[in-house]
Structure formats: structure tokens, C-alpha cells
PDB file of C-alpha atoms in Angstrom:
ATOM      1  CA  MET T 300       2.015 -16.006  74.492  1.00 32.00           C
ATOM      2  CA  THR T 301       1.011 -19.555  75.311  1.00 31.00           C
ATOM      3  CA  ASP T 302       0.670 -22.833  73.484  1.00 32.00           C
ATOM      4  CA  ARG T 303      -3.108 -22.623  73.744  1.00 32.00           C
ATOM      5  CA  LYS T 304      -5.359 -21.345  71.009  1.00 35.00           C
ATOM      6  CA  SER T 305      -7.227 -18.242  72.076  1.00 33.00           C
ATOM      7  CA  THR T 306      -8.534 -15.075  70.512  1.00 30.00           C
ATOM      8  CA  GLY T 307      -7.201 -11.586  70.713  1.00 34.00           C
ATOM      9  CA  GLY T 308      -6.171  -8.606  68.667  1.00 34.00           C
ATOM     10  CA  SER T 309      -8.272  -5.921  67.071  1.00 31.00           C
ATOM     11  CA  ASP T 310      -8.452  -7.870  63.821  1.00 39.00           C
ATOM     12  CA  GLY T 311      -9.783 -11.000  65.500  1.00 38.00           C
ATOM     13  CA  LEU T 312      -6.782 -13.175  64.630  1.00 52.00           C
ATOM     14  CA  PRO T 313      -6.316 -16.179  66.922  1.00 57.00           C
ATOM     15  CA  VAL T 314      -3.229 -16.368  69.066  1.00 63.00           C
ATOM     16  CA  PRO T 315      -1.493 -19.228  67.265  1.00 73.00           C
ATOM     17  CA  ASP T 316      -0.929 -22.606  68.832  1.00 91.00           C
ATOM     18  CA  ALA T 317       2.818 -23.174  68.610  1.00 94.00           C
ATOM     19  CA  GLY T 318       2.629 -26.504  66.815  1.00 95.00           C
ATOM     20  CA  ALA T 319      -0.040 -25.351  64.393  1.00 94.00           C
ATOM     21  CA  GLU T 320       1.834 -22.135  63.706  1.00 95.00           C
ATOM     22  CA  PHE T 321       5.055 -24.025  63.027  1.00 97.00           C
ATOM     23  CA  ASP T 322       3.202 -26.260  60.565  1.00 97.00           C
ATOM     24  CA  ARG T 323       1.745 -23.191  58.859  1.00 96.00           C
ATOM     25  CA  GLN T 324       5.166 -21.655  58.437  1.00 98.00           C
ATOM     26  CA  VAL T 325       6.526 -24.871  56.920  1.00 98.00           C
ATOM     27  CA  ARG T 326       3.604 -24.910  54.483  1.00 98.00           C
ATOM     28  CA  THR T 327       4.308 -21.299  53.571  1.00 98.00           C
ATOM     29  CA  LEU T 328       7.940 -22.030  52.768  1.00 98.00           C
ATOM     30  CA  THR T 329       7.000 -25.134  50.807  1.00 98.00           C
ATOM     31  CA  ALA T 330       4.390 -23.270  48.764  1.00 98.00           C
ATOM     32  CA  LEU T 331       6.943 -20.576  47.947  1.00 98.00           C
ATOM     33  CA  GLY T 332       9.366 -23.155  46.595  1.00 98.00           C
ATOM     34  CA  TYR T 333      11.988 -23.113  49.345  1.00 98.00           C
ATOM     35  CA  PRO T 334      12.636 -26.881  49.170  1.00 98.00           C
ATOM     36  CA  ALA T 335      13.672 -26.722  45.515  1.00 98.00           C
ATOM     37  CA  LEU T 336      15.726 -23.590  46.101  1.00 98.00           C
ATOM     38  CA  ALA T 337      17.535 -25.447  48.869  1.00 98.00           C
ATOM     39  CA  GLY T 338      18.134 -28.425  46.583  1.00 97.00           C
ATOM     40  CA  ARG T 339      15.672 -30.667  48.405  1.00 98.00           C
ATOM     41  CA  SER T 340      12.338 -32.321  47.804  1.00 98.00           C
ATOM     42  CA  PRO T 341       9.387 -31.117  49.911  1.00 98.00           C
ATOM     43  CA  GLU T 342       9.705 -34.295  51.965  1.00 98.00           C
ATOM     44  CA  GLU T 343      13.420 -33.761  52.550  1.00 98.00           C
ATOM     45  CA  PHE T 344      12.823 -30.142  53.513  1.00 98.00           C
ATOM     46  CA  ALA T 345      10.088 -31.164  55.954  1.00 98.00           C
ATOM     47  CA  GLU T 346      12.483 -33.693  57.483  1.00 98.00           C
ATOM     48  CA  LEU T 347      15.177 -31.028  57.807  1.00 98.00           C
ATOM     49  CA  VAL T 348      12.995 -28.620  59.797  1.00 98.00           C
ATOM     50  CA  ALA T 349      10.957 -31.213  61.720  1.00 98.00           C
ATOM     51  CA  PRO T 350      13.232 -31.270  64.819  1.00 97.00           C
ATOM     52  CA  LEU T 351      12.576 -27.556  65.337  1.00 98.00           C
ATOM     53  CA  ARG T 352       8.871 -28.128  65.939  1.00 97.00           C
ATOM     54  CA  ALA T 353       9.413 -29.523  69.432  1.00 97.00           C
ATOM     55  CA  THR T 354      11.652 -26.554  70.270  1.00 96.00           C
ATOM     56  CA  ALA T 355       8.937 -24.135  69.171  1.00 96.00           C
ATOM     57  CA  VAL T 356       6.297 -25.872  71.272  1.00 95.00           C
ATOM     58  CA  GLU T 357       8.584 -26.006  74.301  1.00 94.00           C
ATOM     59  CA  ARG T 358       9.814 -22.410  74.199  1.00 93.00           C
ATOM     60  CA  VAL T 359       6.942 -20.358  72.858  1.00 90.00           C
ATOM     61  CA  GLY T 360       5.344 -20.292  76.288  1.00 65.00           C
ATOM     62  CA  ALA T 361       8.226 -18.093  77.456  1.00 57.00           C
ATOM     63  CA  THR T 362       7.347 -15.289  75.051  1.00 57.00           C
ATOM     64  CA  ALA T 363       5.294 -12.301  76.126  1.00 50.00           C
ATOM     65  CA  ASP T 364       1.548 -12.588  76.567  1.00 59.00           C
ATOM     66  CA  GLY T 365      -0.753 -10.190  74.787  1.00 61.00           C
ATOM     67  CA  PRO T 366      -3.122  -9.870  71.856  1.00 68.00           C
ATOM     68  CA  TYR T 367      -1.901 -11.321  68.583  1.00 85.00           C
ATOM     69  CA  ASP T 368      -2.126  -8.400  66.184  1.00 93.00           C
ATOM     70  CA  PRO T 369       1.250  -8.137  64.427  1.00 94.00           C
ATOM     71  CA  ALA T 370       0.344  -5.053  62.405  1.00 94.00           C
ATOM     72  CA  ALA T 371      -0.536  -3.115  65.560  1.00 94.00           C
ATOM     73  CA  THR T 372       1.908  -4.543  68.092  1.00 94.00           C
ATOM     74  CA  GLY T 373       4.780  -5.500  65.817  1.00 96.00           C
ATOM     75  CA  ARG T 374       5.296  -8.630  67.914  1.00 95.00           C
ATOM     76  CA  VAL T 375       5.435 -12.284  66.828  1.00 96.00           C
ATOM     77  CA  PRO T 376       6.063 -15.322  69.085  1.00 95.00           C
ATOM     78  CA  PHE T 377       8.475 -17.065  66.724  1.00 96.00           C
ATOM     79  CA  VAL T 378       9.523 -17.480  63.107  1.00 98.00           C
ATOM     80  CA  LEU T 379      11.196 -20.306  61.218  1.00 98.00           C
ATOM     81  CA  VAL T 380      14.338 -18.969  59.546  1.00 98.00           C
ATOM     82  CA  VAL T 381      16.108 -20.296  56.449  1.00 98.00           C
ATOM     83  CA  THR T 382      19.579 -18.806  56.120  1.00 98.00           C
ATOM     84  CA  ARG T 383      21.717 -18.092  53.078  1.00 97.00           C
ATOM     85  CA  ALA T 384      23.534 -21.347  53.787  1.00 97.00           C
ATOM     86  CA  LEU T 385      20.548 -22.950  52.032  1.00 98.00           C
ATOM     87  CA  VAL T 386      19.017 -20.201  49.878  1.00 98.00           C
ATOM     88  CA  PRO T 387      20.548 -16.857  48.795  1.00 97.00           C
ATOM     89  CA  VAL T 388      18.987 -13.706  50.211  1.00 97.00           C
ATOM     90  CA  GLU T 389      18.371 -12.390  46.698  1.00 96.00           C
ATOM     91  CA  ARG T 390      16.052 -15.334  46.052  1.00 97.00           C
ATOM     92  CA  THR T 391      14.201 -15.278  49.376  1.00 98.00           C
ATOM     93  CA  MET T 392      13.662 -11.520  49.242  1.00 98.00           C
ATOM     94  CA  GLU T 393      11.894 -11.720  45.895  1.00 98.00           C
ATOM     95  CA  LEU T 394       9.419 -14.202  47.397  1.00 98.00           C
ATOM     96  CA  THR T 395       8.145 -11.656  49.928  1.00 98.00           C
ATOM     97  CA  THR T 396       5.131  -9.364  49.502  1.00 98.00           C
ATOM     98  CA  LEU T 397       3.321  -6.793  51.575  1.00 98.00           C
ATOM     99  CA  HIS T 398       0.220  -7.942  53.444  1.00 97.00           C
ATOM    100  CA  GLY T 399      -2.522  -7.987  50.824  1.00 96.00           C
ATOM    101  CA  GLY T 400      -0.045  -7.020  48.134  1.00 96.00           C
ATOM    102  CA  LYS T 401       1.141  -8.777  45.003  1.00 95.00           C
ATOM    103  CA  LEU T 402       4.385  -7.068  44.031  1.00 98.00           C
ATOM    104  CA  PRO T 403       7.519  -9.049  44.914  1.00 98.00           C
ATOM    105  CA  GLY T 404      10.108  -7.753  47.336  1.00 98.00           C
ATOM    106  CA  PHE T 405      13.468  -6.642  45.978  1.00 98.00           C
ATOM    107  CA  VAL T 406      17.021  -5.755  46.959  1.00 98.00           C
ATOM    108  CA  ASP T 407      17.821  -2.075  46.550  1.00 97.00           C
ATOM    109  CA  ARG T 408      20.398  -1.077  43.953  1.00 95.00           C
ATOM    110  CA  SER T 409      22.335   0.737  46.679  1.00 94.00           C
ATOM    111  CA  PHE T 410      23.864  -2.660  47.403  1.00 95.00           C
ATOM    112  CA  GLU T 411      26.681  -2.624  44.877  1.00 91.00           C
ATOM    113  CA  PRO T 412      27.378  -5.945  43.130  1.00 91.00           C
ATOM    114  CA  GLY T 413      28.812  -8.464  45.575  1.00 90.00           C
ATOM    115  CA  SER T 414      28.234  -6.313  48.643  1.00 92.00           C
ATOM    116  CA  LEU T 415      25.213  -8.174  50.003  1.00 95.00           C
ATOM    117  CA  GLU T 416      27.360 -11.252  50.550  1.00 95.00           C
ATOM    118  CA  ARG T 417      29.585  -9.198  52.853  1.00 96.00           C
ATOM    119  CA  PHE T 418      26.686  -8.401  55.199  1.00 98.00           C
ATOM    120  CA  VAL T 419      27.068 -11.369  57.516  1.00 97.00           C
ATOM    121  CA  ALA T 420      25.772 -12.132  60.999  1.00 98.00           C
ATOM    122  CA  THR T 421      27.621 -10.473  63.841  1.00 98.00           C
ATOM    123  CA  GLU T 422      29.123 -12.675  66.544  1.00 97.00           C
ATOM    124  CA  GLU T 423      26.204 -11.849  68.856  1.00 97.00           C
ATOM    125  CA  ALA T 424      23.624 -12.721  66.170  1.00 98.00           C
ATOM    126  CA  ALA T 425      25.279 -15.840  64.761  1.00 97.00           C
ATOM    127  CA  PRO T 426      22.666 -18.445  63.806  1.00 96.00           C
ATOM    128  CA  PRO T 427      22.702 -21.606  65.932  1.00 96.00           C
ATOM    129  CA  GLY T 428      23.217 -25.033  64.428  1.00 89.00           C
ATOM    130  CA  ARG T 429      24.740 -25.997  61.107  1.00 89.00           C
ATOM    131  CA  ASP T 430      21.754 -27.013  58.997  1.00 95.00           C
ATOM    132  CA  GLY T 431      20.821 -23.560  57.686  1.00 97.00           C
ATOM    133  CA  VAL T 432      17.536 -23.444  59.611  1.00 98.00           C
ATOM    134  CA  HIS T 433      16.695 -22.161  63.087  1.00 98.00           C
ATOM    135  CA  LEU T 434      13.982 -20.516  65.154  1.00 98.00           C
ATOM    136  CA  LEU T 435      13.805 -16.890  66.264  1.00 98.00           C
ATOM    137  CA  PHE T 436      11.750 -16.217  69.406  1.00 97.00           C
ATOM    138  CA  ASP T 437       9.891 -13.252  70.892  1.00 96.00           C
ATOM    139  CA  VAL T 438      10.337 -11.023  67.859  1.00 97.00           C
ATOM    140  CA  GLU T 439       9.686  -7.279  67.991  1.00 97.00           C
ATOM    141  CA  ARG T 440       9.532  -4.877  65.055  1.00 98.00           C
ATOM    142  CA  GLY T 441      11.003  -2.196  67.301  1.00 98.00           C
ATOM    143  CA  GLU T 442       9.058   0.891  66.283  1.00 97.00           C
ATOM    144  CA  GLU T 443       9.904   2.503  69.620  1.00 98.00           C
ATOM    145  CA  PHE T 444      13.262   3.231  67.972  1.00 98.00           C
ATOM    146  CA  CYS T 445      11.761   5.113  65.036  1.00 98.00           C
ATOM    147  CA  GLY T 446      13.592   8.425  64.954  1.00 98.00           C
ATOM    148  CA  ALA T 447      16.477   7.113  67.069  1.00 98.00           C
ATOM    149  CA  VAL T 448      20.070   6.978  65.876  1.00 98.00           C
ATOM    150  CA  PRO T 449      20.640   3.326  64.836  1.00 98.00           C
ATOM    151  CA  ASN T 450      23.828   3.076  66.888  1.00 98.00           C
ATOM    152  CA  ASP T 451      21.881   4.167  69.987  1.00 98.00           C
ATOM    153  CA  ALA T 452      19.034   1.772  69.201  1.00 98.00           C
ATOM    154  CA  MET T 453      21.411  -1.149  68.813  1.00 98.00           C
ATOM    155  CA  ALA T 454      23.062  -0.316  72.122  1.00 98.00           C
ATOM    156  CA  ALA T 455      19.674  -0.173  73.860  1.00 98.00           C
ATOM    157  CA  VAL T 456      18.711  -3.579  72.480  1.00 98.00           C
ATOM    158  CA  ALA T 457      21.970  -5.060  73.780  1.00 98.00           C
ATOM    159  CA  GLU T 458      21.428  -3.535  77.224  1.00 98.00           C
ATOM    160  CA  ARG T 459      18.084  -5.321  77.439  1.00 98.00           C
ATOM    161  CA  GLY T 460      19.732  -8.670  76.738  1.00 98.00           C
ATOM    162  CA  ARG T 461      17.962  -8.977  73.416  1.00 98.00           C
ATOM    163  CA  THR T 462      19.464  -9.774  70.032  1.00 98.00           C
ATOM    164  CA  LEU T 463      19.387  -7.876  66.745  1.00 98.00           C
ATOM    165  CA  LEU T 464      17.889  -9.530  63.674  1.00 98.00           C
ATOM    166  CA  THR T 465      20.027 -10.608  60.738  1.00 98.00           C
ATOM    167  CA  ILE T 466      18.992 -10.026  57.137  1.00 98.00           C
ATOM    168  CA  GLU T 467      17.777 -13.607  56.805  1.00 98.00           C
ATOM    169  CA  GLU T 468      15.743 -13.293  60.000  1.00 98.00           C
ATOM    170  CA  GLY T 469      14.150 -10.081  58.796  1.00 98.00           C
ATOM    171  CA  VAL T 470      13.209 -11.744  55.514  1.00 98.00           C
ATOM    172  CA  ALA T 471      11.799 -14.718  57.433  1.00 98.00           C
ATOM    173  CA  LEU T 472       9.699 -12.430  59.622  1.00 98.00           C
ATOM    174  CA  LEU T 473       8.332 -10.674  56.552  1.00 98.00           C
ATOM    175  CA  THR T 474       7.721 -13.971  54.768  1.00 98.00           C
ATOM    176  CA  HIS T 475       5.721 -15.564  57.571  1.00 98.00           C
ATOM    177  CA  VAL T 476       4.008 -12.461  58.980  1.00 98.00           C
ATOM    178  CA  PRO T 477       3.867  -9.745  56.279  1.00 98.00           C
ATOM    179  CA  GLN T 478       1.539  -7.713  58.503  1.00 97.00           C
ATOM    180  CA  VAL T 479       4.539  -6.472  60.494  1.00 98.00           C
ATOM    181  CA  LEU T 480       5.843  -4.274  57.661  1.00 98.00           C
ATOM    182  CA  VAL T 481       3.612  -1.219  57.540  1.00 96.00           C
ATOM    183  CA  LYS T 482       4.019   2.427  56.624  1.00 96.00           C
ATOM    184  CA  ASN T 483       6.083   4.398  59.149  1.00 96.00           C
ATOM    185  CA  LYS T 484       6.836   1.215  61.119  1.00 97.00           C
ATOM    186  CA  CYS T 485       9.637  -0.368  59.122  1.00 98.00           C
ATOM    187  CA  PHE T 486      12.771  -1.760  60.728  1.00 98.00           C
ATOM    188  CA  SER T 487      16.549  -2.100  60.632  1.00 98.00           C
ATOM    189  CA  LEU T 488      18.383  -5.420  60.817  1.00 98.00           C
ATOM    190  CA  GLY T 489      21.460  -4.666  62.890  1.00 98.00           C
ATOM    191  CA  GLY T 490      22.416  -8.321  63.275  1.00 98.00           C
ATOM    192  CA  SER T 491      24.027  -8.303  59.821  1.00 98.00           C
ATOM    193  CA  ARG T 492      26.976  -5.978  59.204  1.00 98.00           C
ATOM    194  CA  SER T 493      29.715  -5.630  56.612  1.00 97.00           C
ATOM    195  CA  GLY T 494      32.387  -3.897  58.682  1.00 96.00           C
ATOM    196  CA  ASP T 495      31.333  -0.369  57.719  1.00 97.00           C
ATOM    197  CA  ARG T 496      28.691   2.119  58.882  1.00 98.00           C
ATOM    198  CA  ARG T 497      25.823   0.622  56.875  1.00 98.00           C
ATOM    199  CA  VAL T 498      22.919  -1.069  58.658  1.00 98.00           C
ATOM    200  CA  PRO T 499      20.534  -3.213  56.560  1.00 98.00           C
ATOM    201  CA  ALA T 500      16.839  -2.438  56.793  1.00 98.00           C
ATOM    202  CA  LEU T 501      13.456  -3.462  55.394  1.00 98.00           C
ATOM    203  CA  TRP T 502      10.982  -0.828  54.299  1.00 98.00           C
ATOM    204  CA  ILE T 503       8.256  -0.176  51.726  1.00 98.00           C
ATOM    205  CA  SER T 504       9.050   1.200  48.284  1.00 97.00           C
ATOM    206  CA  GLN T 505       6.969   1.178  45.104  1.00 96.00           C
ATOM    207  CA  LYS T 506       4.237  -0.745  46.934  1.00 97.00           C
ATOM    208  CA  ALA T 507       6.608  -3.639  47.698  1.00 98.00           C
ATOM    209  CA  PRO T 508       9.068  -4.673  50.418  1.00 98.00           C
ATOM    210  CA  LYS T 509      12.606  -3.441  49.849  1.00 98.00           C
ATOM    211  CA  LEU T 510      15.867  -4.552  51.430  1.00 98.00           C
ATOM    212  CA  GLY T 511      18.166  -1.568  51.655  1.00 98.00           C
ATOM    213  CA  TRP T 512      20.511   0.035  54.146  1.00 98.00           C
ATOM    214  CA  CYS T 513      20.907   3.234  56.145  1.00 97.00           C
ATOM    215  CA  TRP T 514      23.872   4.840  57.897  1.00 98.00           C
ATOM    216  CA  ALA T 515      24.384   3.814  61.515  1.00 98.00           C
ATOM    217  CA  GLY T 516      24.495   7.462  62.601  1.00 98.00           C
ATOM    218  CA  ASN T 517      21.476   8.720  60.658  1.00 97.00           C
ATOM    219  CA  PRO T 518      18.019   8.485  62.286  1.00 97.00           C
ATOM    220  CA  HIS T 519      14.827   8.009  60.292  1.00 97.00           C
ATOM    221  CA  THR T 520      11.367   8.675  61.703  1.00 98.00           C
ATOM    222  CA  TRP T 521       9.920   5.645  59.902  1.00 97.00           C
ATOM    223  CA  LEU T 522      12.659   3.143  60.700  1.00 98.00           C
ATOM    224  CA  GLY T 523      12.914   1.231  63.987  1.00 98.00           C
ATOM    225  CA  MET T 524      15.261  -1.529  65.129  1.00 98.00           C
ATOM    226  CA  ALA T 525      14.024  -5.131  65.104  1.00 98.00           C
ATOM    227  CA  SER T 526      15.085  -7.499  67.880  1.00 98.00           C
ATOM    228  CA  ALA T 527      14.323 -10.884  69.383  1.00 98.00           C
ATOM    229  CA  GLY T 528      14.501 -12.645  72.710  1.00 97.00           C
ATOM    230  CA  GLY T 529      16.672 -15.471  71.411  1.00 97.00           C
ATOM    231  CA  ARG T 530      17.297 -18.245  68.911  1.00 98.00           C
ATOM    232  CA  GLY T 531      16.953 -21.996  69.027  1.00 97.00           C
ATOM    233  CA  VAL T 532      17.312 -25.258  67.140  1.00 97.00           C
TER     234      VAL T 532
END
């Protein structure tokens, strides 16, 4: 993936220019009401995330080359992440939709009251910086791990020197590129754990995105393990 605009992908989508793509993602968050949810005006929110633009432009050239077709490849050069330090996951999740869909995403009732707050970033997946925003680079949906035991998938990701996605990063990926969540190619978010055997995951339910969890020792044929090449601020 380079900083240049080019074409590629079976759906004819352009490979995004890093600066233009960053601006698009900021517009998406603004249109969804993230500034107000974070207690800021649109101008203040834009000022908060502005320093990350240069990082995106500088680092996106290090991500893998290839056609830009997120639905088919499950790969995205980068996403702008807003963490729960600014906006609660319950609020950001309900702002997601499937590609071409209208129904809002939701948190599954299997999260008992108060439990979602206990699913925090692991030491290896801790977000950089202190402002509640960061970038996630070289993101993969991880469908190669569909049918694998989550514990084994997480170990394989670590062996490759990659990092597991947190809940907030999974929501950000879905928010900016909803094409990545498709039937039989959903994904776990092993970067957020609560000290037990549960692993958060995003999948499709009732024609909408759902944030739920699965046991770390139970494989699912439709559930992979999302990962990224790194984070930045």
C-alpha cells in the first residue's frame, strides 16, 4: 500500500491516498457525532486528531501492497481509533452498521451488566499516547483463523510479531470500513481481555453488527482473529 492514488480491487475501489483517507475517516467520525460524545466541538475534535495525519502519511507506505478490496481481502492500511477514554464502547458500537445496511450495531446481552468495562487492553495491545486517539496500521480481518482455536490463533499472531485488536480498534475498523464484516468472515478481538476465558468478537446477528464473546478454547468456523502490524500517534 502506497501513498499514491491508484486503482485496484474487484469492486473498482481506489487504493486510498493516506492523507485523503485520514480526512475521510475524520469526516466519518464527525458525521456520526463523535465530537459531541467526546465532549468537544467538531473543531476541537479535528484539532485533537490532526497530529495523527502526518503519522498516517509517513507510515502507510510500510503496509502491504495489493488490491484495495476490504470485503474480499479483509485488509485495510490504517484506521483512526477513538478509545473508551473519550467515548464508551456502548455508544460507539451503536453507531456501526453493516455495509449497505441500516440497522445499528449492538452489544450482546451475554455481557452481564458492568462486565464490558472489565474487558481492557492487554499489555501487548495497550493504546499509545494519552489523548484517547491513535492509529492502527496494516489491519487484517484474519479469516485464515476461522475454525482455529482462539488460543492457538492468538499465539500464531504473536509469533508473527503482530498485535491483536482491542474492542475499540475492532469497532473503529467496522466504523470506517464496514465492508470487512461479512458472513462467515467475522473476527475476534483478542487484544481486550477481562482475566477469564472469554474473547470479545464482532459478528453479524439480526442483520446488524454485534459485539459478543466466545470461549478462548472453542473454535468457530465463521470467526477469525483480527490483527495489525502496529499502532502509532
